Short mmCIF file of C-alpha atoms and ligand atoms in Angstrom, two decimals:
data_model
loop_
_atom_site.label_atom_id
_atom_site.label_comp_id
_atom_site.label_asym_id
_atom_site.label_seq_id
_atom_site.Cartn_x
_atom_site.Cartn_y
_atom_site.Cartn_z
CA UNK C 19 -9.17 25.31 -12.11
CA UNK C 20 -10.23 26.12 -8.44
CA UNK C 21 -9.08 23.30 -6.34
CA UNK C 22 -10.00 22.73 -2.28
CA UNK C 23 -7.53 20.88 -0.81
CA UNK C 24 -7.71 19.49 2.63
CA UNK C 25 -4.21 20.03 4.99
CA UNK C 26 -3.44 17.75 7.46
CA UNK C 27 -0.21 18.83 8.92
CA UNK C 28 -0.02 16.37 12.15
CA UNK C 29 3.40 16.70 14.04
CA UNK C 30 6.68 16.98 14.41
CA UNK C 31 8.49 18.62 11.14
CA UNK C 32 4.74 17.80 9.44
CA UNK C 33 3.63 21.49 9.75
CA UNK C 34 7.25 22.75 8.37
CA UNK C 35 7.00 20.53 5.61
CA UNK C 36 3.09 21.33 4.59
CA UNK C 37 3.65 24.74 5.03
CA UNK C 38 6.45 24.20 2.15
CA UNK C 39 4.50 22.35 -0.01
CA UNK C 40 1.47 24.97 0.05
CA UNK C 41 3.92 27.47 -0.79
CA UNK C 42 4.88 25.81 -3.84
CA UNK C 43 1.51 24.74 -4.70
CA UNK C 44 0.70 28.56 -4.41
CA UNK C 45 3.13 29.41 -6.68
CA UNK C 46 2.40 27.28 -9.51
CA UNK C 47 -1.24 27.72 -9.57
CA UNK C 48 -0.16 32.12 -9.75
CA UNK C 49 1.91 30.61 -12.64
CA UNK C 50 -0.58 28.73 -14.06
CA UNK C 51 -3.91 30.65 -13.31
CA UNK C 52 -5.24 28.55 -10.75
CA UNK C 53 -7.03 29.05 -7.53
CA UNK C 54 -6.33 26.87 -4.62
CA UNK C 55 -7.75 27.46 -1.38
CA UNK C 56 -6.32 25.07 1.78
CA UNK C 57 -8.54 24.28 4.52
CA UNK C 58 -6.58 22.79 7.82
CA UNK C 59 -7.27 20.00 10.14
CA UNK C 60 -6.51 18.55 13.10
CA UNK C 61 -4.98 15.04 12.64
CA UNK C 62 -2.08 12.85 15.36
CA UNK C 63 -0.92 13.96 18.23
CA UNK C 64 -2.08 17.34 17.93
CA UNK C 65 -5.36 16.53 17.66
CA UNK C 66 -5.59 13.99 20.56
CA UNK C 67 -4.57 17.12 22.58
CA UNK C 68 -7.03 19.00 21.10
CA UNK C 69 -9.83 16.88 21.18
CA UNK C 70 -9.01 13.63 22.67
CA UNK C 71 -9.00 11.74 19.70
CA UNK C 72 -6.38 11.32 16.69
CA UNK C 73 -8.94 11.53 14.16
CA UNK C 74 -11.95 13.57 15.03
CA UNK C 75 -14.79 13.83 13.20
CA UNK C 76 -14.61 17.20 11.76
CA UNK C 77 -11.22 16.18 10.14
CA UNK C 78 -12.55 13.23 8.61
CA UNK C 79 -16.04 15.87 7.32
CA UNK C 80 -13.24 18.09 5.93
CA UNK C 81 -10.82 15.25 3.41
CA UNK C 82 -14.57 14.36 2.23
CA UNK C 83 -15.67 17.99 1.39
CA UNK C 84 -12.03 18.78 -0.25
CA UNK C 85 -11.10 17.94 -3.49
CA UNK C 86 -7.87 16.15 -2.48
CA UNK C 87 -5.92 15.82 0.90
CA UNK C 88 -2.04 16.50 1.56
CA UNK C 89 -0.78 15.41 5.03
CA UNK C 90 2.22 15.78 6.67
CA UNK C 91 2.96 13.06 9.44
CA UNK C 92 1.67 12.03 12.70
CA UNK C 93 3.55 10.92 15.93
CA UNK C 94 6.02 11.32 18.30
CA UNK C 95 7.50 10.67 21.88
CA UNK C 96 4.98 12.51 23.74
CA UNK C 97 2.04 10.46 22.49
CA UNK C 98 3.63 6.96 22.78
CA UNK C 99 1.92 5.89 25.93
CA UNK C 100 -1.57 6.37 24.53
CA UNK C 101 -3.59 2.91 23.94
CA UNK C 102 -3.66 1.02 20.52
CA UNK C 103 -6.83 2.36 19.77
CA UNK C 104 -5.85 6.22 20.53
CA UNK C 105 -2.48 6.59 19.10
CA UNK C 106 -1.52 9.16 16.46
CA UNK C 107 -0.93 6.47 13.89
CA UNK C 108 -4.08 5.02 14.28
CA UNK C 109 -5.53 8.01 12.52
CA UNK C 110 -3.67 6.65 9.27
CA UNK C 111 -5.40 3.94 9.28
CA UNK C 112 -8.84 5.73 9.76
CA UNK C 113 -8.53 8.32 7.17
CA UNK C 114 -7.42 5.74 4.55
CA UNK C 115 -10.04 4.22 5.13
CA UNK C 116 -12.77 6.70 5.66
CA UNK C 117 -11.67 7.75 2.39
CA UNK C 118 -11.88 4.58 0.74
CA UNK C 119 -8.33 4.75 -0.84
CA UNK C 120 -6.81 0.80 -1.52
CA UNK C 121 -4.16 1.88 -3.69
CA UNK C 122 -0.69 3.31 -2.27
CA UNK C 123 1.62 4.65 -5.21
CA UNK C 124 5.68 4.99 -4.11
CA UNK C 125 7.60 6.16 -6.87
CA UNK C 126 11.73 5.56 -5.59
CA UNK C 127 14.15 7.23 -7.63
CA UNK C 128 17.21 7.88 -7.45
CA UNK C 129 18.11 11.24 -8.89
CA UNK C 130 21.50 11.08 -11.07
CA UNK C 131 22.34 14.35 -9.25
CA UNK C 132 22.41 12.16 -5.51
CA UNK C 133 24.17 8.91 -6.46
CA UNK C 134 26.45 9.29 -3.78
CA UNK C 135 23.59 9.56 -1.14
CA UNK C 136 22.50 5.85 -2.52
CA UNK C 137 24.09 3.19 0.20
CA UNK C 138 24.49 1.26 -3.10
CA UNK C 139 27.74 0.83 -4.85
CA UNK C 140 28.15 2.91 -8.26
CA UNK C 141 28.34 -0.04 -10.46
CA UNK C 142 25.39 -1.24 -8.73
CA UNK C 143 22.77 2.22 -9.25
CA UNK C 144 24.74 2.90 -12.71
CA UNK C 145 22.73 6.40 -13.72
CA UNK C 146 20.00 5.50 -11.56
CA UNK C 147 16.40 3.92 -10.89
CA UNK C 148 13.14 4.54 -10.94
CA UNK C 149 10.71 2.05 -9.35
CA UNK C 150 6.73 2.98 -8.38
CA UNK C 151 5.94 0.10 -5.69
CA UNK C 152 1.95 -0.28 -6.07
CA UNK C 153 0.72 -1.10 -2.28
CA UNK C 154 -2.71 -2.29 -1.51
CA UNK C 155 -3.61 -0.44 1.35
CA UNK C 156 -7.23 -1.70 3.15
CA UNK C 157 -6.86 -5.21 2.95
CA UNK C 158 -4.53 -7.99 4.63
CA UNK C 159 -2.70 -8.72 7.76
CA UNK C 160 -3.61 -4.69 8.98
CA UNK C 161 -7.26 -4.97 8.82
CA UNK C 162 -7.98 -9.24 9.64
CA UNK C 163 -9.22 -10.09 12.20
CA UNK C 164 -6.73 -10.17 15.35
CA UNK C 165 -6.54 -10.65 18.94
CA UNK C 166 -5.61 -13.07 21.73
CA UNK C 167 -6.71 -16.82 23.13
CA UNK C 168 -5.07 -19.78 24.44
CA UNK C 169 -3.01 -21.41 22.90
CA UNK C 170 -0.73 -24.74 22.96
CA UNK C 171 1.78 -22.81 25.08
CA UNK C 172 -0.82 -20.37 26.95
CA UNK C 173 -1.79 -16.69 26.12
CA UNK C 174 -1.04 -16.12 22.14
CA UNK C 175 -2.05 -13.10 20.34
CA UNK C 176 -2.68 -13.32 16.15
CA UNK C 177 -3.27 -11.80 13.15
CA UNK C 178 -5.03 -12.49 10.08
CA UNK C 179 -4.16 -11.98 6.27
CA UNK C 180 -6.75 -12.25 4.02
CA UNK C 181 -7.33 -10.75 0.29
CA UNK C 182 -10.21 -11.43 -2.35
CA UNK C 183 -10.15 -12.05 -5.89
CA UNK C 184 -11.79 -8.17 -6.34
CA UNK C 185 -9.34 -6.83 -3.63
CA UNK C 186 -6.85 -8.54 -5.60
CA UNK C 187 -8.36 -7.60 -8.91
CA UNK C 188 -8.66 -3.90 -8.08
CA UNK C 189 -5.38 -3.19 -6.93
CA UNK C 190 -3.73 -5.35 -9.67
CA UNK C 191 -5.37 -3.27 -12.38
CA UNK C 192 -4.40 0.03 -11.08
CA UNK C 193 -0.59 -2.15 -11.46
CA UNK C 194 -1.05 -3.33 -14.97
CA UNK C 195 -2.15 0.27 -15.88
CA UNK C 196 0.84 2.09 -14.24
CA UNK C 197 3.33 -0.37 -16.10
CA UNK C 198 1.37 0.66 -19.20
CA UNK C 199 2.28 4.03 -18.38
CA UNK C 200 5.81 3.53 -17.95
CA UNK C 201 8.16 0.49 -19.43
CA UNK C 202 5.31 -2.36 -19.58
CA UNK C 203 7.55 -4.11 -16.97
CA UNK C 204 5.08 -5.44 -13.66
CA UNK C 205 6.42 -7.64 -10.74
CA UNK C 206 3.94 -9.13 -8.17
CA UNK C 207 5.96 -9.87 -5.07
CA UNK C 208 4.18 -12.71 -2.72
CA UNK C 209 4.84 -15.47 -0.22
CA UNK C 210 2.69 -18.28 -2.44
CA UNK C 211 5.29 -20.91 -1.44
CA UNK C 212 3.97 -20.56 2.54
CA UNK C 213 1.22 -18.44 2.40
CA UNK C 214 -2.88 -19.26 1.21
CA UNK C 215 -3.78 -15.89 0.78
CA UNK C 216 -0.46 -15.11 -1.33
CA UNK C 217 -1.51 -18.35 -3.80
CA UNK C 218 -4.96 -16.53 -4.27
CA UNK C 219 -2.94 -12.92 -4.97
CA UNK C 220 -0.66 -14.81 -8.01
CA UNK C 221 -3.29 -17.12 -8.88
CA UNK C 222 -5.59 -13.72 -9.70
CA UNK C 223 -2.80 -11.51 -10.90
CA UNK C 224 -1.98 -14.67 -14.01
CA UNK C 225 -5.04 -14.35 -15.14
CA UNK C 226 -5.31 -10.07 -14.92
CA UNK C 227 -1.91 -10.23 -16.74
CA UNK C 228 -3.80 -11.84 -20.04
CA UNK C 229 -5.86 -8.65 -20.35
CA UNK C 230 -2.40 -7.00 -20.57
CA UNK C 231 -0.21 -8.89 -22.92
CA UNK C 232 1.94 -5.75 -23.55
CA UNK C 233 3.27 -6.14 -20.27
CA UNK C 234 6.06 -8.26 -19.48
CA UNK C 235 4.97 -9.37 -16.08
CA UNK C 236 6.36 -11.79 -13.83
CA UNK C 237 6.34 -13.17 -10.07
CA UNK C 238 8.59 -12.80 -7.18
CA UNK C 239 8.52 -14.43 -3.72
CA UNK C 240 9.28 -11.35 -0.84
CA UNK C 241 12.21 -12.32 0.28
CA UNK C 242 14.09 -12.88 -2.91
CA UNK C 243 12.87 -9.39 -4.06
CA UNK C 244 13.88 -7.83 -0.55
CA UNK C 245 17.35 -9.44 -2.06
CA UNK C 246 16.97 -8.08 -5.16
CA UNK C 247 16.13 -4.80 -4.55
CA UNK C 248 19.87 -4.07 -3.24
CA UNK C 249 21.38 -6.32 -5.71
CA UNK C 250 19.75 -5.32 -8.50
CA UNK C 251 17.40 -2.06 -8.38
CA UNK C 252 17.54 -1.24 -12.11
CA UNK C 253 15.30 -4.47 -12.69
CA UNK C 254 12.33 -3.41 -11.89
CA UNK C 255 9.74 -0.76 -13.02
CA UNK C 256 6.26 -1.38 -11.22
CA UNK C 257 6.42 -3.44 -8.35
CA UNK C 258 3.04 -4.38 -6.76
CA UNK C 259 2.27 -6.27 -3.35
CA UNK C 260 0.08 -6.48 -0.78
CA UNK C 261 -0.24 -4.61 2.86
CA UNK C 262 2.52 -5.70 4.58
CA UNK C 263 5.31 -6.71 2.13
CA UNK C 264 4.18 -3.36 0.32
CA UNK C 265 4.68 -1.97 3.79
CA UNK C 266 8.88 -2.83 4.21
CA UNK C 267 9.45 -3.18 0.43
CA UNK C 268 8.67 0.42 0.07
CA UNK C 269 10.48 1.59 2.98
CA UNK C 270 13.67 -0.88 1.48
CA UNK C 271 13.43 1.10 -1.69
CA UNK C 272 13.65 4.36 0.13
CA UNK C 273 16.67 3.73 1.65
CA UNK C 274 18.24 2.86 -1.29
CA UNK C 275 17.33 6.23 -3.17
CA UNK C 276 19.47 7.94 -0.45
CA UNK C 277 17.01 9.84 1.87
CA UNK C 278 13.56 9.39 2.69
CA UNK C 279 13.33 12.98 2.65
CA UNK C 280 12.95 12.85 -0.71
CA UNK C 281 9.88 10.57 -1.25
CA UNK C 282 6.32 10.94 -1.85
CA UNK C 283 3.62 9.27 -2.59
CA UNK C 284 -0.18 8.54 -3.00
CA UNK C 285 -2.92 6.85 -1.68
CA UNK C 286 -6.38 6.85 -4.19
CA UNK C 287 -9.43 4.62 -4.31
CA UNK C 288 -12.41 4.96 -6.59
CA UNK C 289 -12.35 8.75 -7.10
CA UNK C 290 -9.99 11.65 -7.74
CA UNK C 291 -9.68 12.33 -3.95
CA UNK C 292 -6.44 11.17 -3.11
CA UNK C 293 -4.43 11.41 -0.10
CA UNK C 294 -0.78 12.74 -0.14
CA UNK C 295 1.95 12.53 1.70
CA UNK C 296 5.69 12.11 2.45
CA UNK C 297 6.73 8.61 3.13
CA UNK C 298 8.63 9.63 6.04
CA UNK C 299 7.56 10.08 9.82
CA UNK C 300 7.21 13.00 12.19
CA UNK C 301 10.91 12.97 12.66
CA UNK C 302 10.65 14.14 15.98
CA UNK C 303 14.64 14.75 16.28
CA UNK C 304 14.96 17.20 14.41
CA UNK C 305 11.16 18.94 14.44
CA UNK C 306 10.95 22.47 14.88
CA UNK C 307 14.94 23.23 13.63
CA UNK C 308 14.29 24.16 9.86
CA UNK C 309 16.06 21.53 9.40
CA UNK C 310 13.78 19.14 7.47
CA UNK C 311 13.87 18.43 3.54
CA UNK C 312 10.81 20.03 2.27
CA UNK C 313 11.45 17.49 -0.80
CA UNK C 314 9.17 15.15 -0.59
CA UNK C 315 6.17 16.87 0.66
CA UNK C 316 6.41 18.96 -2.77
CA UNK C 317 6.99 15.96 -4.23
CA UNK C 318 3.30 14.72 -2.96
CA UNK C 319 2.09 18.09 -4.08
CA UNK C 320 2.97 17.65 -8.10
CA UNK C 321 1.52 14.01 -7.78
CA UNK C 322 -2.12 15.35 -6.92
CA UNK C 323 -1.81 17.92 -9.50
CA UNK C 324 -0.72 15.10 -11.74
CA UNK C 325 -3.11 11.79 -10.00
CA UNK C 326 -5.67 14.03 -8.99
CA UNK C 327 -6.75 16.84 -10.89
CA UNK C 328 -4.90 15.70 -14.80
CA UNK C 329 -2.55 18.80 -14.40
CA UNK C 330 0.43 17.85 -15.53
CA UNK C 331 2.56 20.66 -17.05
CA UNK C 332 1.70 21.90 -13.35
CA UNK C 333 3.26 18.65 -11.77
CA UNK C 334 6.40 18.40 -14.30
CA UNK C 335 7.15 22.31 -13.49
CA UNK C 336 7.50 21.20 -9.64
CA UNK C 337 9.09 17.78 -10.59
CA UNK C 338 11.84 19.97 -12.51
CA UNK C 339 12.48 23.02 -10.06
CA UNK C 340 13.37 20.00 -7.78
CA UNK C 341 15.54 18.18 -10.36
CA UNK C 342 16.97 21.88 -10.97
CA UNK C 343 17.67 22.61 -7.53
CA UNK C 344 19.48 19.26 -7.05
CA UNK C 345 21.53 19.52 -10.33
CA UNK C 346 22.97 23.01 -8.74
CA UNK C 347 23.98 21.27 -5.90
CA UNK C 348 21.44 22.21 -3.70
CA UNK C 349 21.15 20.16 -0.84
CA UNK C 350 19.15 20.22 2.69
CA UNK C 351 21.54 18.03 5.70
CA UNK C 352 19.91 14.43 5.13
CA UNK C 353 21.41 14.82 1.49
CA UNK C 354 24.81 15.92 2.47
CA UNK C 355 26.59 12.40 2.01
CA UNK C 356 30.15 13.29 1.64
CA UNK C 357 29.46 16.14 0.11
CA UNK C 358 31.03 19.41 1.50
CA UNK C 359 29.45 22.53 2.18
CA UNK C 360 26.91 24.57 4.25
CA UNK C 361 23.40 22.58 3.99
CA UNK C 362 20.25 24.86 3.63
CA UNK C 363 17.52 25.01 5.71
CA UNK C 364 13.98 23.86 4.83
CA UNK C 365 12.45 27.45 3.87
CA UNK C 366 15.90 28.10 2.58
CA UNK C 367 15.14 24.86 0.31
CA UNK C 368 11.73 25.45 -0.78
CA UNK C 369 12.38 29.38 -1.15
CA UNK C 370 15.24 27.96 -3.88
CA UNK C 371 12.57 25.37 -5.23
CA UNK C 372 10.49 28.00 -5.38
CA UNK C 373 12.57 30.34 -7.63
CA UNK C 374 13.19 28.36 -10.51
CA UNK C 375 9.26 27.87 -11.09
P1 LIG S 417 10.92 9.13 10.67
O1 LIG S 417 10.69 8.92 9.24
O2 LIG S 417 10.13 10.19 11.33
O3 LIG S 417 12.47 9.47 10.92
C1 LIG S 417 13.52 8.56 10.61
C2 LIG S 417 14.83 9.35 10.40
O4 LIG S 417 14.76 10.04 9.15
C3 LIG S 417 15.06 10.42 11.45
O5 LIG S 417 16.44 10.52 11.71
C4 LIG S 417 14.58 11.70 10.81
O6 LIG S 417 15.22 12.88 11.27
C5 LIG S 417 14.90 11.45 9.34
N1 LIG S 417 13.93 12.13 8.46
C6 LIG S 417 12.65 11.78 8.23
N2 LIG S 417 12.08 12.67 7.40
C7 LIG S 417 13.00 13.58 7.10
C8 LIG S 417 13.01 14.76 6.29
N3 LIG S 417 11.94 15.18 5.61
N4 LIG S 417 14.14 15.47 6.23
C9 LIG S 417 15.25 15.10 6.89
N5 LIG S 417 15.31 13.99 7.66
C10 LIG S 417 14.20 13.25 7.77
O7 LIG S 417 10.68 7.73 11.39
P2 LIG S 417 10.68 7.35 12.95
O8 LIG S 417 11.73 8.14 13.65
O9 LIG S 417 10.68 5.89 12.98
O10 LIG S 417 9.26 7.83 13.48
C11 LIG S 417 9.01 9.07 14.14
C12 LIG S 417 7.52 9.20 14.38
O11 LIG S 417 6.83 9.28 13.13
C13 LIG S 417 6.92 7.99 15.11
O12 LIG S 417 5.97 8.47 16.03
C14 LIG S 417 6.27 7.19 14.01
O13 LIG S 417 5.21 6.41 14.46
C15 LIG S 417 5.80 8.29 13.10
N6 LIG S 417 5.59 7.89 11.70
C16 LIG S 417 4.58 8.52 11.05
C17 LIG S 417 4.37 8.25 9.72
C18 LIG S 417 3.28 9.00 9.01
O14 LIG S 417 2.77 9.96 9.56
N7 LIG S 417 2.92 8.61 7.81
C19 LIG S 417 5.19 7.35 9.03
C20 LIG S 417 6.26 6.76 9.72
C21 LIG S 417 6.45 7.03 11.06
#
């Protein structure tokens, strides 16, 4: 297959970690007989420096013309005091967008080989979980309408969140199929006790769940599966949600995997372009020390080969150098825990990733 894929590196560790991921991508398409060729652009920080803007043009020209799109992470200190409107973050929101992607996949598993990097207690992970939290990603409370007026006790600012039955529809199938995928188990987490828009969401998602009676599907109200998710991970398979509660849910379940250096995941819309990336930020304390866990950029890497492009012997030989690396003991400093030892580096990481495929 000859593949173009898009690289948005952005800041902080993001061109460390890319520059990992590539490698690995390199390697398995050599393995494989492949050709990938990677075509950067400018996206954050470094491209408001650049240009002016966090998300020029040209960058948004180049994720359409590529086949798929793997970023890194946007941000930091020294861009913090740019408007709303110009920040690197904002560029998130743009290329999501521009690409037309409403689905966010976040698979959060905790490896066997890390248990003691899970917070949790042992009786609580057992041999660990593996969730996939299904996000919609271009609707709600991020993209209503919004601003300020007078209110009963002067100036107020507000928000919006507001879905429709196809929003609702379209992300809720993409759930339903997933769960087919993996143990038929679905969970739609809402607020329909308080909120309209959240009545709509289960209202729709009861009557997608008769087209799947395989599935064992059920609702949850946010806060009780915020609860739930420390009390009782190994519940749940697919979880799916909207914007917001997608938003802290997913960033809930990364904590309790151990290290959100180790989690990827995928945005995708209509076509096989996807966009993938790390969940993590720019990390900005420690950017620039090959220090960074390479993990979960690769990670994003073997789900395009898998979402995007139906190669999956490709994605499982990435998925298992990682499990491989970790079973040996491998580990970069965010997955030290108590464990003893020297940590390796982030080339020193990939370079051992990149050995056992
Ligand atoms: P962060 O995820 O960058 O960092 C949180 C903590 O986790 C830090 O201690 C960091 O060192 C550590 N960490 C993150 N990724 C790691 C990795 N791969 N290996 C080892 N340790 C890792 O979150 P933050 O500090 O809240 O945000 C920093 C910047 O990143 C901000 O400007 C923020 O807006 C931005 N951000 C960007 C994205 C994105 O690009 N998708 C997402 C979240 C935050």
């Amino acid at each position: 297959m000859e593949l173009k894929i898009a690289l948005l590196k952005g800041d902080g560790i993001g061109p460390e970690i890319v520059d990992s991921a590539v490698a690995v991508l390199e390697k398995t398409a050599e393995k494989f007989g492949h050709k990938f060729t990677f075509n950067p652009y400018l996206i954050g920080g470094c491209a408001i420096d650049e240009t002016g803007l966090p998300l020029p043009q040209e960058t948004v020209d180049g994720c359409l013309a590529s086949d798929s799109v793997i970023l890194g992470a946007v941000g930091g200190p020294k861009w913090d005091d740019q408007p709303g409107d110009n920040r690197p973050e904002k560029a998130l929101l743009g290329i999501r967008s521009a690409m037309g992607l409403f689905t966010n996949l976040r698979p959060a598993k905790l490896y066997p080989a890390l248990r003691g990097a899970s917070p949790l207690k042992d009786e609580i992970v057992g041999d660990g979980f593996d969730i996939m939290i299904v996000r919609e990603l271009t609707g709600g409370i991020y993209f209503g309408d919004r601003g300020y007026r007078e209110g009963k006790y002067g100036q107020e600012a507000f928000d919006t969140e507001a879905y429709s039955v196809t929003e609702i529809e379209r992300i809720g199938k993409v759930a339903f199929e997933a769960a087919m995928k993996r143990s038929k188990r679905l969970c739609s987490v809402d607020k329909a006790n308080v909120l309209e828009s959240s009545r709509l969401w289960r209202k729709t998602m009861h009557e997608l769940s008769e087209q799947y009676p395989e599935v064992e599907y059920r609702d949850m109200f946010v806060d009780n599966a915020a609860m739930q998710l420390v009390r009782d991970p190994r519940q749940f398979d697919v979880i799916v949600t909207s914007n917001m509660f997608g938003d802290i849910l997913s960033d809930e379940a990364s904590q309790i995997t151990g290290s959100i250096g180790m989690l990827a995941s995928a945005s995708l819309g209509a076509s096989k372009r996807g966009l993938y990336e790390p969940i993590h930020g720019s990390a900005p304390d420690i950017a620039g020390k090959n220090l960074a866990n390479p993990i979960a950029t690769i990670l994003s890497g073997a789900m395009m080969l898998r979402y995007s492009f139906g190669l999956i012997k490709e994605a499982e030989t990435i998925e298992n150098a990682v499990d491989k690396v970790l079973e040996a003991g491998l580990r970069t400093a965010d997955l030290m825990g108590t464990d003893k030892g020297e940590p390796l580096s982030c080339t020193e990481m990939t370079e051992a990733i990149l050995k056992v495929i």
